[in-house]
mmCIF file of C-alpha atoms and ligand atoms in Angstrom:
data_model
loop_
_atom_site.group_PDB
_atom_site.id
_atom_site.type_symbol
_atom_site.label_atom_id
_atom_site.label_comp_id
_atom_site.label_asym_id
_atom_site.label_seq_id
_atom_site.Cartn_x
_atom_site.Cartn_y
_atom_site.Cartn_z
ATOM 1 C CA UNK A 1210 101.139 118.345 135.205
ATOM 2 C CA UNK A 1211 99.811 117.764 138.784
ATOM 3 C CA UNK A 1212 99.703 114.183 139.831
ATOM 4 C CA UNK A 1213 96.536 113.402 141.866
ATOM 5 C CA UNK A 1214 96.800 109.296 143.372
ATOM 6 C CA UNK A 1215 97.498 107.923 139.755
ATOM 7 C CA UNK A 1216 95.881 110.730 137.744
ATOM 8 C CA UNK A 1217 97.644 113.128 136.185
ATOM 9 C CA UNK A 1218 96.522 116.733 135.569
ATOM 10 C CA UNK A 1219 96.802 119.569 133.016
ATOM 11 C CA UNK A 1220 97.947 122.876 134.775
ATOM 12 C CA UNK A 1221 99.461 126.310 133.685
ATOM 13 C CA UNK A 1222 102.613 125.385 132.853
ATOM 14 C CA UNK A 1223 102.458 121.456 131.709
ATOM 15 C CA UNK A 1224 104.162 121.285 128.392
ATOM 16 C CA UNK A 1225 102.595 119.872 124.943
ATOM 17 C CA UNK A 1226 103.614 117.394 122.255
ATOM 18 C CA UNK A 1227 101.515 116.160 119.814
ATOM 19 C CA UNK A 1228 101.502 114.652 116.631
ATOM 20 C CA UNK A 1229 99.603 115.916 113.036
ATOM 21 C CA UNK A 1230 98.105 113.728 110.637
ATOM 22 C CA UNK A 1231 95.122 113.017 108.363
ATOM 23 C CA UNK A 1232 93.650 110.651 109.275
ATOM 24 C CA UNK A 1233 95.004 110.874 112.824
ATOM 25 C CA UNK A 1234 92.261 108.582 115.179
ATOM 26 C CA UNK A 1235 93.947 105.172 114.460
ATOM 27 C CA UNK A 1236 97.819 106.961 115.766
ATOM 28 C CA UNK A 1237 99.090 104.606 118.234
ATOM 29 C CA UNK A 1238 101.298 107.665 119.473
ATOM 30 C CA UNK A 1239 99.252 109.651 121.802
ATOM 31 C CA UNK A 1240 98.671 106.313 123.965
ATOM 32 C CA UNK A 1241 102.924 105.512 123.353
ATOM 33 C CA UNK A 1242 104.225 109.040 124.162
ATOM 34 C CA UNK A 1243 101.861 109.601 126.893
ATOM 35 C CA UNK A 1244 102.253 106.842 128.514
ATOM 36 C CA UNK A 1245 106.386 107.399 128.263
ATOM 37 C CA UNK A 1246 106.051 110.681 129.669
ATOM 38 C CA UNK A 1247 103.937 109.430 132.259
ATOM 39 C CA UNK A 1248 106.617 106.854 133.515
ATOM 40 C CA UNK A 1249 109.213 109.621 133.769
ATOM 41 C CA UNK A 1250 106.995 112.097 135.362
ATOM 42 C CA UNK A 1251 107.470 114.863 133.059
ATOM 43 C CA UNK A 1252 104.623 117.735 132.733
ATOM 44 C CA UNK A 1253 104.067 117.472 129.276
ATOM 45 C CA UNK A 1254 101.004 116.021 127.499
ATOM 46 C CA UNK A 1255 101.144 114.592 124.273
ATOM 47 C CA UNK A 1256 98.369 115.848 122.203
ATOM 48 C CA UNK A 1257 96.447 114.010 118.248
ATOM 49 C CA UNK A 1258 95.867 116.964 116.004
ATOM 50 C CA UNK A 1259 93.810 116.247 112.855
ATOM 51 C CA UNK A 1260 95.129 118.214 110.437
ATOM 52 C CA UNK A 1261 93.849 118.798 106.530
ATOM 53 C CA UNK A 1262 95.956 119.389 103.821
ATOM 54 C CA UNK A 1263 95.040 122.379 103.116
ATOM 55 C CA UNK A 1264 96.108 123.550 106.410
ATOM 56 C CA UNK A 1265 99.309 122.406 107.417
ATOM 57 C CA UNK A 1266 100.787 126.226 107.253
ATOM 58 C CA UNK A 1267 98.650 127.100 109.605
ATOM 59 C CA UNK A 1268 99.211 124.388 111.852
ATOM 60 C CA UNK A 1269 103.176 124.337 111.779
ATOM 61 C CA UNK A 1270 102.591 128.711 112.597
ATOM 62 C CA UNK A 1271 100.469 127.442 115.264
ATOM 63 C CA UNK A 1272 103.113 125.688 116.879
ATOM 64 C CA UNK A 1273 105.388 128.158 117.576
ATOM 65 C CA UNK A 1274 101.973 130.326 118.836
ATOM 66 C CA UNK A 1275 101.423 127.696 120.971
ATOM 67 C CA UNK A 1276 104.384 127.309 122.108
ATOM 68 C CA UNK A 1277 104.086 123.529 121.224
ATOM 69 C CA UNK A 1278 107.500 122.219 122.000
ATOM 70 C CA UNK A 1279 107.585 119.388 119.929
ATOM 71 C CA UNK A 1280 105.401 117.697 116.933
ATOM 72 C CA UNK A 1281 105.386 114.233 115.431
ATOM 73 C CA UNK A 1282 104.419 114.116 111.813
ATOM 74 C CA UNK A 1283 102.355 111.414 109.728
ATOM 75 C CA UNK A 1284 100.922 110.752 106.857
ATOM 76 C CA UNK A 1285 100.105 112.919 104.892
ATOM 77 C CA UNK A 1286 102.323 115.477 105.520
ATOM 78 C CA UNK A 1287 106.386 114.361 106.244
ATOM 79 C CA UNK A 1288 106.815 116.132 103.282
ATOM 80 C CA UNK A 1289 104.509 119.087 103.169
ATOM 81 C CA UNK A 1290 105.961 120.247 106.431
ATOM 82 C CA UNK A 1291 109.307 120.962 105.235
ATOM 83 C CA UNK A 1292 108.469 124.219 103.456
ATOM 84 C CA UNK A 1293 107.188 125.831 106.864
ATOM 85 C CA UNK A 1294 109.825 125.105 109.162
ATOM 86 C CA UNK A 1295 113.598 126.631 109.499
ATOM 87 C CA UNK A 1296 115.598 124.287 109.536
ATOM 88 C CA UNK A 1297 116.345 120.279 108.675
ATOM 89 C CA UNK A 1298 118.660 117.984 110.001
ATOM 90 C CA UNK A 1299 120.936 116.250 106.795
ATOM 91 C CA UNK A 1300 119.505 113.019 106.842
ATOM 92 C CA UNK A 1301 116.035 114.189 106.993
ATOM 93 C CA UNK A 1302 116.795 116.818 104.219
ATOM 94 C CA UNK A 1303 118.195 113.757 101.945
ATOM 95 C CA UNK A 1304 115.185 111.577 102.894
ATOM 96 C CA UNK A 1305 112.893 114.603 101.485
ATOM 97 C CA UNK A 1306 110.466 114.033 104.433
ATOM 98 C CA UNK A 1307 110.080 114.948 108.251
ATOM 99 C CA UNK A 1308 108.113 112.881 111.121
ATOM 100 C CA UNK A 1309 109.066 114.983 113.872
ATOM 101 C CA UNK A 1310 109.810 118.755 114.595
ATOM 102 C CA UNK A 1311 111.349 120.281 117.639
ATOM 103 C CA UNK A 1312 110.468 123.531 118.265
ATOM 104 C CA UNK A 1313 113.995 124.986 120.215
ATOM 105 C CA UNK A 1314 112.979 128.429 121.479
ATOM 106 C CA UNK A 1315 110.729 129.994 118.405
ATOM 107 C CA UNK A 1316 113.500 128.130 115.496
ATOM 108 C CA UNK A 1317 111.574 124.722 114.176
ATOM 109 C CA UNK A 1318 113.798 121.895 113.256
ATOM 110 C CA UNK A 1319 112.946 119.077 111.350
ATOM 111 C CA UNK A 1320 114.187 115.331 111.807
ATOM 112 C CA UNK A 1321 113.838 112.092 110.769
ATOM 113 C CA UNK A 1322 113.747 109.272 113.087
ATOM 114 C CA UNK A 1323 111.769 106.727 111.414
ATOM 115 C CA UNK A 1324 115.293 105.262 109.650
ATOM 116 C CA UNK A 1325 117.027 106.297 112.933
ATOM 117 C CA UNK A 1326 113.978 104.106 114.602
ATOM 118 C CA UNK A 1327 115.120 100.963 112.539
ATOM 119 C CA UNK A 1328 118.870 101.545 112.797
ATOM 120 C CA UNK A 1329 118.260 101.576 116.582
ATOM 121 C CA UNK A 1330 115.566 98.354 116.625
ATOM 122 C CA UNK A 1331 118.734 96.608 114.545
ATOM 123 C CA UNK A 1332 120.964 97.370 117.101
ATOM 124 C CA UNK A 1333 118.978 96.861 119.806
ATOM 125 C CA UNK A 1334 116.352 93.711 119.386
ATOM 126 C CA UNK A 1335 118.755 92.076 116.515
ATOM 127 C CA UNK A 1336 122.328 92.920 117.681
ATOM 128 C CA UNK A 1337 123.349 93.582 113.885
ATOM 129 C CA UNK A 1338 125.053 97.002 112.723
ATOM 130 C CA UNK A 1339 124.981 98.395 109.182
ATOM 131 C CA UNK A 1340 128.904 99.096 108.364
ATOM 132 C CA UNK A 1341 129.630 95.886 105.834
ATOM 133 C CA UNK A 1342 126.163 94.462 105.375
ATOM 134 C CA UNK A 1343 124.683 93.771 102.470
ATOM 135 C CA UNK A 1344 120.992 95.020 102.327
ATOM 136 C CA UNK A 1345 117.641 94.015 100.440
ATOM 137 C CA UNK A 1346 114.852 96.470 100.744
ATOM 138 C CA UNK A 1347 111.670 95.649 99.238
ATOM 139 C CA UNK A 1348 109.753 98.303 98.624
ATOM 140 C CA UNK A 1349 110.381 102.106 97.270
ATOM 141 C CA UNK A 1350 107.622 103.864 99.517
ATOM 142 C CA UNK A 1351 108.079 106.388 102.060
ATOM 143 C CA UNK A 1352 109.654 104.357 104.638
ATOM 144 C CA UNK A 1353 111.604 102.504 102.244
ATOM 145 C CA UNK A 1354 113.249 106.026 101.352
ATOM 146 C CA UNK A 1355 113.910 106.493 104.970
ATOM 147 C CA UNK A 1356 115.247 103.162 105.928
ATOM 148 C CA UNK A 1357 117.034 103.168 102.959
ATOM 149 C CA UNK A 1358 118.972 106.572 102.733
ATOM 150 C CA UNK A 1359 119.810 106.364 106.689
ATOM 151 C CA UNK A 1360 121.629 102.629 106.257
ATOM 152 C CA UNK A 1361 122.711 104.315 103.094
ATOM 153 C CA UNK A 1362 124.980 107.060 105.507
ATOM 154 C CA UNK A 1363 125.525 104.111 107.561
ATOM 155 C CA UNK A 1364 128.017 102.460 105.914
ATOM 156 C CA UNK A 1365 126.350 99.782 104.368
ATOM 157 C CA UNK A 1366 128.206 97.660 102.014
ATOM 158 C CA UNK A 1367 125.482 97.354 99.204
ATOM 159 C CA UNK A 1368 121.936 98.294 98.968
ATOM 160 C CA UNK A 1369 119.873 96.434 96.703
ATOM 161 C CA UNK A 1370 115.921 97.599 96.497
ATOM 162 C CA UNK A 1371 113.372 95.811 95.057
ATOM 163 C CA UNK A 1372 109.716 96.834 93.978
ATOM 164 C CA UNK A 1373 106.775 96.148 92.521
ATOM 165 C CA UNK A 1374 106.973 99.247 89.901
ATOM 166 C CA UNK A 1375 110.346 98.379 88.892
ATOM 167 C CA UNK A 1376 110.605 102.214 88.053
ATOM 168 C CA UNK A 1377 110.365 103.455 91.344
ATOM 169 C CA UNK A 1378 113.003 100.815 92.888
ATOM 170 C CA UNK A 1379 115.625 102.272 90.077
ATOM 171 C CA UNK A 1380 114.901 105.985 90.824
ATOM 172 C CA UNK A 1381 115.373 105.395 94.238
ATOM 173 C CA UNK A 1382 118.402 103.564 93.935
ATOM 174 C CA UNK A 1383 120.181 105.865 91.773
ATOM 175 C CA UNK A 1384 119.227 108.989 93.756
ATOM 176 C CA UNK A 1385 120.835 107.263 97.239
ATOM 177 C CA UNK A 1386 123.788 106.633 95.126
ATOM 178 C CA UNK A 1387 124.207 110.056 93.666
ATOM 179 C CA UNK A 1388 123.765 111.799 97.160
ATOM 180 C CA UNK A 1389 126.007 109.687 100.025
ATOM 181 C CA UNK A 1390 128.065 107.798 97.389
ATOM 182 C CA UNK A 1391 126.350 104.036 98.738
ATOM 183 C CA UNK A 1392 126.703 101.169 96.451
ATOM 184 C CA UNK A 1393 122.727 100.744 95.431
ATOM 185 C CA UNK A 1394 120.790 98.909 92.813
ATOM 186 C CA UNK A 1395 117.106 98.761 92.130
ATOM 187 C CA UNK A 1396 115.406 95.771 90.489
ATOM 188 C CA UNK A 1397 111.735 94.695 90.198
ATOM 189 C CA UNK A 1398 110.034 92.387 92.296
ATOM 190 C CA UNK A 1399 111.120 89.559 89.774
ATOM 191 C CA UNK A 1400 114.392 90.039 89.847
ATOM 192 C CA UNK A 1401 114.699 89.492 93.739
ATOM 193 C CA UNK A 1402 115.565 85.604 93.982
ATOM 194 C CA UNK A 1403 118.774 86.363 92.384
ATOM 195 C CA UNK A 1404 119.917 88.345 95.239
ATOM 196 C CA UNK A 1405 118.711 86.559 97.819
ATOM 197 C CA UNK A 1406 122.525 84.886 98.407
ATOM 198 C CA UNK A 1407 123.921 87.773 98.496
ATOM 199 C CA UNK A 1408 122.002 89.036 101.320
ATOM 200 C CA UNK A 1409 122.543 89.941 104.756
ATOM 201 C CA UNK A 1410 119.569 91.726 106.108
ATOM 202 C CA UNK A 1411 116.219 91.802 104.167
ATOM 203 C CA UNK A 1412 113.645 94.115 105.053
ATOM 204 C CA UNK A 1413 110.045 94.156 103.880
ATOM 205 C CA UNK A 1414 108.996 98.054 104.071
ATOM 206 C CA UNK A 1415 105.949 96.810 101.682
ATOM 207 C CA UNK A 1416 102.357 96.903 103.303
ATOM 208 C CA UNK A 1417 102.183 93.097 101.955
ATOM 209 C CA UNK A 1418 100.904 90.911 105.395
ATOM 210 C CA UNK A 1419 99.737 93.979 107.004
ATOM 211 C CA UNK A 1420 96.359 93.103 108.364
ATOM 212 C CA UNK A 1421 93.978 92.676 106.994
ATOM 213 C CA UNK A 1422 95.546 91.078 103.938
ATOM 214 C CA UNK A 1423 97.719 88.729 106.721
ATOM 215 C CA UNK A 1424 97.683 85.864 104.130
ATOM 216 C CA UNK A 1425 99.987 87.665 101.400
ATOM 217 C CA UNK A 1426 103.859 88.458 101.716
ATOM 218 C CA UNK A 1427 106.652 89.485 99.300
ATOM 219 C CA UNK A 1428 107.377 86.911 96.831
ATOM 220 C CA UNK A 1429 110.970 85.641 99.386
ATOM 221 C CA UNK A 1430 112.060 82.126 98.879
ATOM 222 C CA UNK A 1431 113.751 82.280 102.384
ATOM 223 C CA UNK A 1432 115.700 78.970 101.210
ATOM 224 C CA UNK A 1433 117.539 80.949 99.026
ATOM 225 C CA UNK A 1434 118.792 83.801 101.602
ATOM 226 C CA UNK A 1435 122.194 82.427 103.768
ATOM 227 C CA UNK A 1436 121.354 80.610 107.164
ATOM 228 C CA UNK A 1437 122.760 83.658 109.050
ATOM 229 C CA UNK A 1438 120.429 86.357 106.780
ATOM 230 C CA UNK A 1439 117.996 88.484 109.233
ATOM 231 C CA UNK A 1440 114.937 88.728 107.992
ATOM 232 C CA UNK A 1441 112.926 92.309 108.875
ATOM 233 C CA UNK A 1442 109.374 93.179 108.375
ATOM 234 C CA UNK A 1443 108.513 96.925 109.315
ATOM 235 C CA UNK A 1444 104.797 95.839 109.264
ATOM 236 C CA UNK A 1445 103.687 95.908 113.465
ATOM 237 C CA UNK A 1446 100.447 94.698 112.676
ATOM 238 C CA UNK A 1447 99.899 91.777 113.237
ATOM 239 C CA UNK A 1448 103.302 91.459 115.243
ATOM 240 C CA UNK A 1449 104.568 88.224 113.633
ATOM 241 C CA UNK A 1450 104.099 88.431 109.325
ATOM 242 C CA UNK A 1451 103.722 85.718 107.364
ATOM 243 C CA UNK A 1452 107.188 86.656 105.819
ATOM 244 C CA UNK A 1453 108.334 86.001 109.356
ATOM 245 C CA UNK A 1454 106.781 83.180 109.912
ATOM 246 C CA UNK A 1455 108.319 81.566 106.725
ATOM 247 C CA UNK A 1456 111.790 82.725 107.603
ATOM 248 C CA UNK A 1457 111.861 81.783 110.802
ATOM 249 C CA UNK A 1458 110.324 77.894 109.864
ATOM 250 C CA UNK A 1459 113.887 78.188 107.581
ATOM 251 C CA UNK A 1460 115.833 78.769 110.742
ATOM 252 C CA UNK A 1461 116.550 82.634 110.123
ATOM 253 C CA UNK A 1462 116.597 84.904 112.794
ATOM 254 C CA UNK A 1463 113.720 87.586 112.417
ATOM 255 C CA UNK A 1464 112.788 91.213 113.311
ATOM 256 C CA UNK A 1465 109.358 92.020 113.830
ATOM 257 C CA UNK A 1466 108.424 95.645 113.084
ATOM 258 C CA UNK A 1467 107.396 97.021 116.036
ATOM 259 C CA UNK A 1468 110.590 97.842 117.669
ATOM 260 C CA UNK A 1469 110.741 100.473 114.770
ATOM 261 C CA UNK A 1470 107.680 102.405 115.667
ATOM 262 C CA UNK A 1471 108.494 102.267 119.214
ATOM 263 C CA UNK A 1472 112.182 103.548 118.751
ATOM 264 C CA UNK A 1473 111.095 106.052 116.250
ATOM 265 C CA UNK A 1474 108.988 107.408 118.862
ATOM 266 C CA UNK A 1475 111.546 107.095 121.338
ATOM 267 C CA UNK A 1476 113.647 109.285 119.141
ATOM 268 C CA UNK A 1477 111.537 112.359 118.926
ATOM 269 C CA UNK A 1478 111.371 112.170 123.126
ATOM 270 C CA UNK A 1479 115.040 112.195 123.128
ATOM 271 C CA UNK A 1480 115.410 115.332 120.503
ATOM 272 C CA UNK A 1481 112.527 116.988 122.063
ATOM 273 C CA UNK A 1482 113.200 116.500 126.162
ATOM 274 C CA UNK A 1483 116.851 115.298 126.034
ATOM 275 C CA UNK A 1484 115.556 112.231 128.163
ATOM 276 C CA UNK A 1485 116.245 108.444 128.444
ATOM 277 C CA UNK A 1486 112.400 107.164 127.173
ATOM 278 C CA UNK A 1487 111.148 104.295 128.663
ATOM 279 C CA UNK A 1488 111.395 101.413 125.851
ATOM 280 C CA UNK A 1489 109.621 98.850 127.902
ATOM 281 C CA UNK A 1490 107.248 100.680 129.035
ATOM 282 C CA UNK A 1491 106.003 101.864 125.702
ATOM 283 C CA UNK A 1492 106.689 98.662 123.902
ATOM 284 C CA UNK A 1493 103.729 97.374 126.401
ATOM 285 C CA UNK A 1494 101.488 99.652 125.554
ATOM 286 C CA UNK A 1495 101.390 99.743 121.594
ATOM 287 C CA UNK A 1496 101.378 95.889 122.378
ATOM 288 C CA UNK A 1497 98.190 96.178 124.596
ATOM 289 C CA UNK A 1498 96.965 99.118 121.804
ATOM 290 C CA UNK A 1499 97.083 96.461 118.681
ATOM 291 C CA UNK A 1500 95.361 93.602 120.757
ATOM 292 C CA UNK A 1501 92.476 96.299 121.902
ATOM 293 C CA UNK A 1502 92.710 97.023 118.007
ATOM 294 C CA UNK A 1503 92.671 93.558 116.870
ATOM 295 C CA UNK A 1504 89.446 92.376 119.042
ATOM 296 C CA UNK A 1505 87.139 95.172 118.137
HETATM 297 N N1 NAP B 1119 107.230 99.899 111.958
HETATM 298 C C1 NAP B 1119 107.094 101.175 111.694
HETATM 299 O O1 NAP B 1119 107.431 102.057 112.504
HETATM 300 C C2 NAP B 1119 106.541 101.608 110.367
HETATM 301 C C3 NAP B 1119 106.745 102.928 109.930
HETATM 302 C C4 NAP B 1119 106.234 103.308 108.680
HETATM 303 C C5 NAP B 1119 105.508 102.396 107.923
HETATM 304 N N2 NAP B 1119 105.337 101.127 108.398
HETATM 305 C C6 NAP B 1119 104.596 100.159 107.575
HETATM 306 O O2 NAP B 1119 105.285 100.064 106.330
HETATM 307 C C7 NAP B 1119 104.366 99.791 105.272
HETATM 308 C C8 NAP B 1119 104.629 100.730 104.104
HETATM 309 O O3 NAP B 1119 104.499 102.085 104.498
HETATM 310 P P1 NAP B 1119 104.960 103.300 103.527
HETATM 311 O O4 NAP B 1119 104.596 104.537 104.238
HETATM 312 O O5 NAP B 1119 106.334 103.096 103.060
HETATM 313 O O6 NAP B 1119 103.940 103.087 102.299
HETATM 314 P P2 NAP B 1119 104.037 103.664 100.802
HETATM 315 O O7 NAP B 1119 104.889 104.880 100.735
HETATM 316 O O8 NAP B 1119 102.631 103.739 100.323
HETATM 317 O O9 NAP B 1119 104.798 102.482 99.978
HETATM 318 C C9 NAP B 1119 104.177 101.240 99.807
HETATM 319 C C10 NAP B 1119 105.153 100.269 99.144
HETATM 320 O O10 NAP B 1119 104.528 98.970 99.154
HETATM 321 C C11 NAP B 1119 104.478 98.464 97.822
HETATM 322 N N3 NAP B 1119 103.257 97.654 97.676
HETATM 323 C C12 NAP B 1119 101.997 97.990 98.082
HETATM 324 N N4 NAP B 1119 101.139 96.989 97.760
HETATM 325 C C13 NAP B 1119 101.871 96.021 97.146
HETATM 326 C C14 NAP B 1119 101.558 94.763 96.573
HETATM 327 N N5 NAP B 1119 100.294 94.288 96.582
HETATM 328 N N6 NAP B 1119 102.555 94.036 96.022
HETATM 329 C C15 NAP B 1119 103.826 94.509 96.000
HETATM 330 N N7 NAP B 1119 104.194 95.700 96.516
HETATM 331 C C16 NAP B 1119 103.222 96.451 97.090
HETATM 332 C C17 NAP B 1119 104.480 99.680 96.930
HETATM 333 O O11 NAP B 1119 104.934 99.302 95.639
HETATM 334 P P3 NAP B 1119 104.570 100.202 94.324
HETATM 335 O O12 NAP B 1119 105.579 101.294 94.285
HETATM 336 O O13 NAP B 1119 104.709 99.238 93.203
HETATM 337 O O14 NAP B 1119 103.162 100.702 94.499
HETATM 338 C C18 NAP B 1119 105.457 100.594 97.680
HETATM 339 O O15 NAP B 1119 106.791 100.215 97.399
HETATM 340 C C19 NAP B 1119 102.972 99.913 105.913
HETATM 341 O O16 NAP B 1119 102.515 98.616 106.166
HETATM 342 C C20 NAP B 1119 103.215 100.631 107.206
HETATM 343 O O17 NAP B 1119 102.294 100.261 108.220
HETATM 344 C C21 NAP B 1119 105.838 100.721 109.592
#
């Protein structure tokens, strides 16, 4: 891309990146990525592709057509995807689902880097690590599943996950324990208090205090967790939960969820254009993206 004063243009060989979902307006990546590849300089633009059901074949063969180099992946189709590319990395192929897709010379690979997002977010914003900690998801969803099988090969000293459908939280449970060997348990949502003391790091990967329902959270009597227990909400929107709010007015340390979807993102730049992304950079944008978002 050709940079004219502070504009950037599209030319013959700038690169693209993009990112497939359905619905796909609302993604806060093309603004993120953009503006990260901006900052470095690179000629690549980082394209939104809406992108039915029906279709996603198609639009995974279309990649390597296009020579796309590299694709994000949301919801709907983390899992879809799998049966149309060549290859997937181990902790994406345990997960069961794919948000990103490097396309290295014609040969698609699939990754994972929403758990890889968190992990990093941990380390980075919270300064905790995995190995030894005892863990409390709540939630069995799809990011629940990632979160949990990547502290799973991290480590971790016990998992416990806790759900509404107390079904789900058991299922997933035992099937992180019978693939990396991770001390798990899953328990419904009632069940949760009595674990609370035995927690090191509790993470909400429910939508529960996403807006517009900011008034609800997961049933956490933050009393109950130890005084040195992070508390984690993977919910960016708004950037401070209730369930933070509550822990923190206990005197817990918290960590807000938007470190995750900016390190996730990070990720995929890394895999895709081996490059060192700009954190701050794109932390300010999604920042300035939700406020825009939260005033219209
Ligand atoms: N920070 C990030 O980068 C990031 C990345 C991905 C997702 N997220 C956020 O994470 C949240 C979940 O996403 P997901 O993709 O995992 O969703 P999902 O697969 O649909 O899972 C939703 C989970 O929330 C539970 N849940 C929903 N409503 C509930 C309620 N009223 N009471 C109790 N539990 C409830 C569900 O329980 P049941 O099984 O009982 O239905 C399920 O465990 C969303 O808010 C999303 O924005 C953030």
């Amino acid at each position: 891309m050709v940079a004219y004063g502070s504009e950037r243009r599209l030319t013959g060989s700038t690169g693209v990146l993009g990112v497939i979902g359905d619905p796909i307006a609302h993604s806060l990546s093309p603004a993120m990525q953009n503006a990260a590849l901006e900052a470095l300089a690179l000629d690549y633009i980082y394209v939104p592709f809406h992108v039915n059901p029906l279709h996603v074949g198609e639009a995974i063969a279309g990649m390597k057509a296009f020579g796309i180099r590299g694709l994000n992946v949301t919801i709907p189709h983390k899992v879809a995807v799998i049966d149309h590319i060549d290859e997937i990395e181990p902790v994406a192929g345990l997960i069961g689902a794919v948000n990103t897709i490097s396309n290295e010379g014609g040969r698609l690979v699939g990754y994972n880097t929403d758990g890889r997002g968190f992990l990093q977010s941990l380390k980075e914003e919270a300064d905790r690590e995995p190995p030894g900690q005892r863990i409390t998801i709540i939630g069995a969803g799809g990011s629940a599943r990632a979160i949990g099988f990547q502290l799973a090969v991290s480590q971790v000293e016990r998992l416990v996950i806790a759900n509404r459908t107390r079904g789900k939280a058991l299922a997933l449970a035992a099937e992180i324990a019978d693939k990396t060997k991770c001390s798990t348990v899953g328990i419904g949502l009632h069940q949760l208090e009595s674990y609370l003391p035995a927690t090191d790091i509790l993470i909400n990967t429910t939508s529960l205090g996403m807006h517009p329902q900011v008034d609800t959270m997961p049933p956490v009597e933050c009393g109950k967790l130890p005084s040195s227990a992070l508390v984690c909400d993977i919910v960016y929107n708004p950037s401070e939960t209730l369930l933070l709010r509550k822990a923190a007015a206990c005197g817990l340390p918290t960590l807000p969820g938007l470190g995750m979807l900016v390190y996730q993102g990070a990720a995929a730049l890394e895999i895709w254009l081996q490059v060192k992304p700009p954190i701050d950079v794109m932390k300010a944008v999604v920042k300035q993206e939700l406020e825009n978002c939260s005033q219209n």
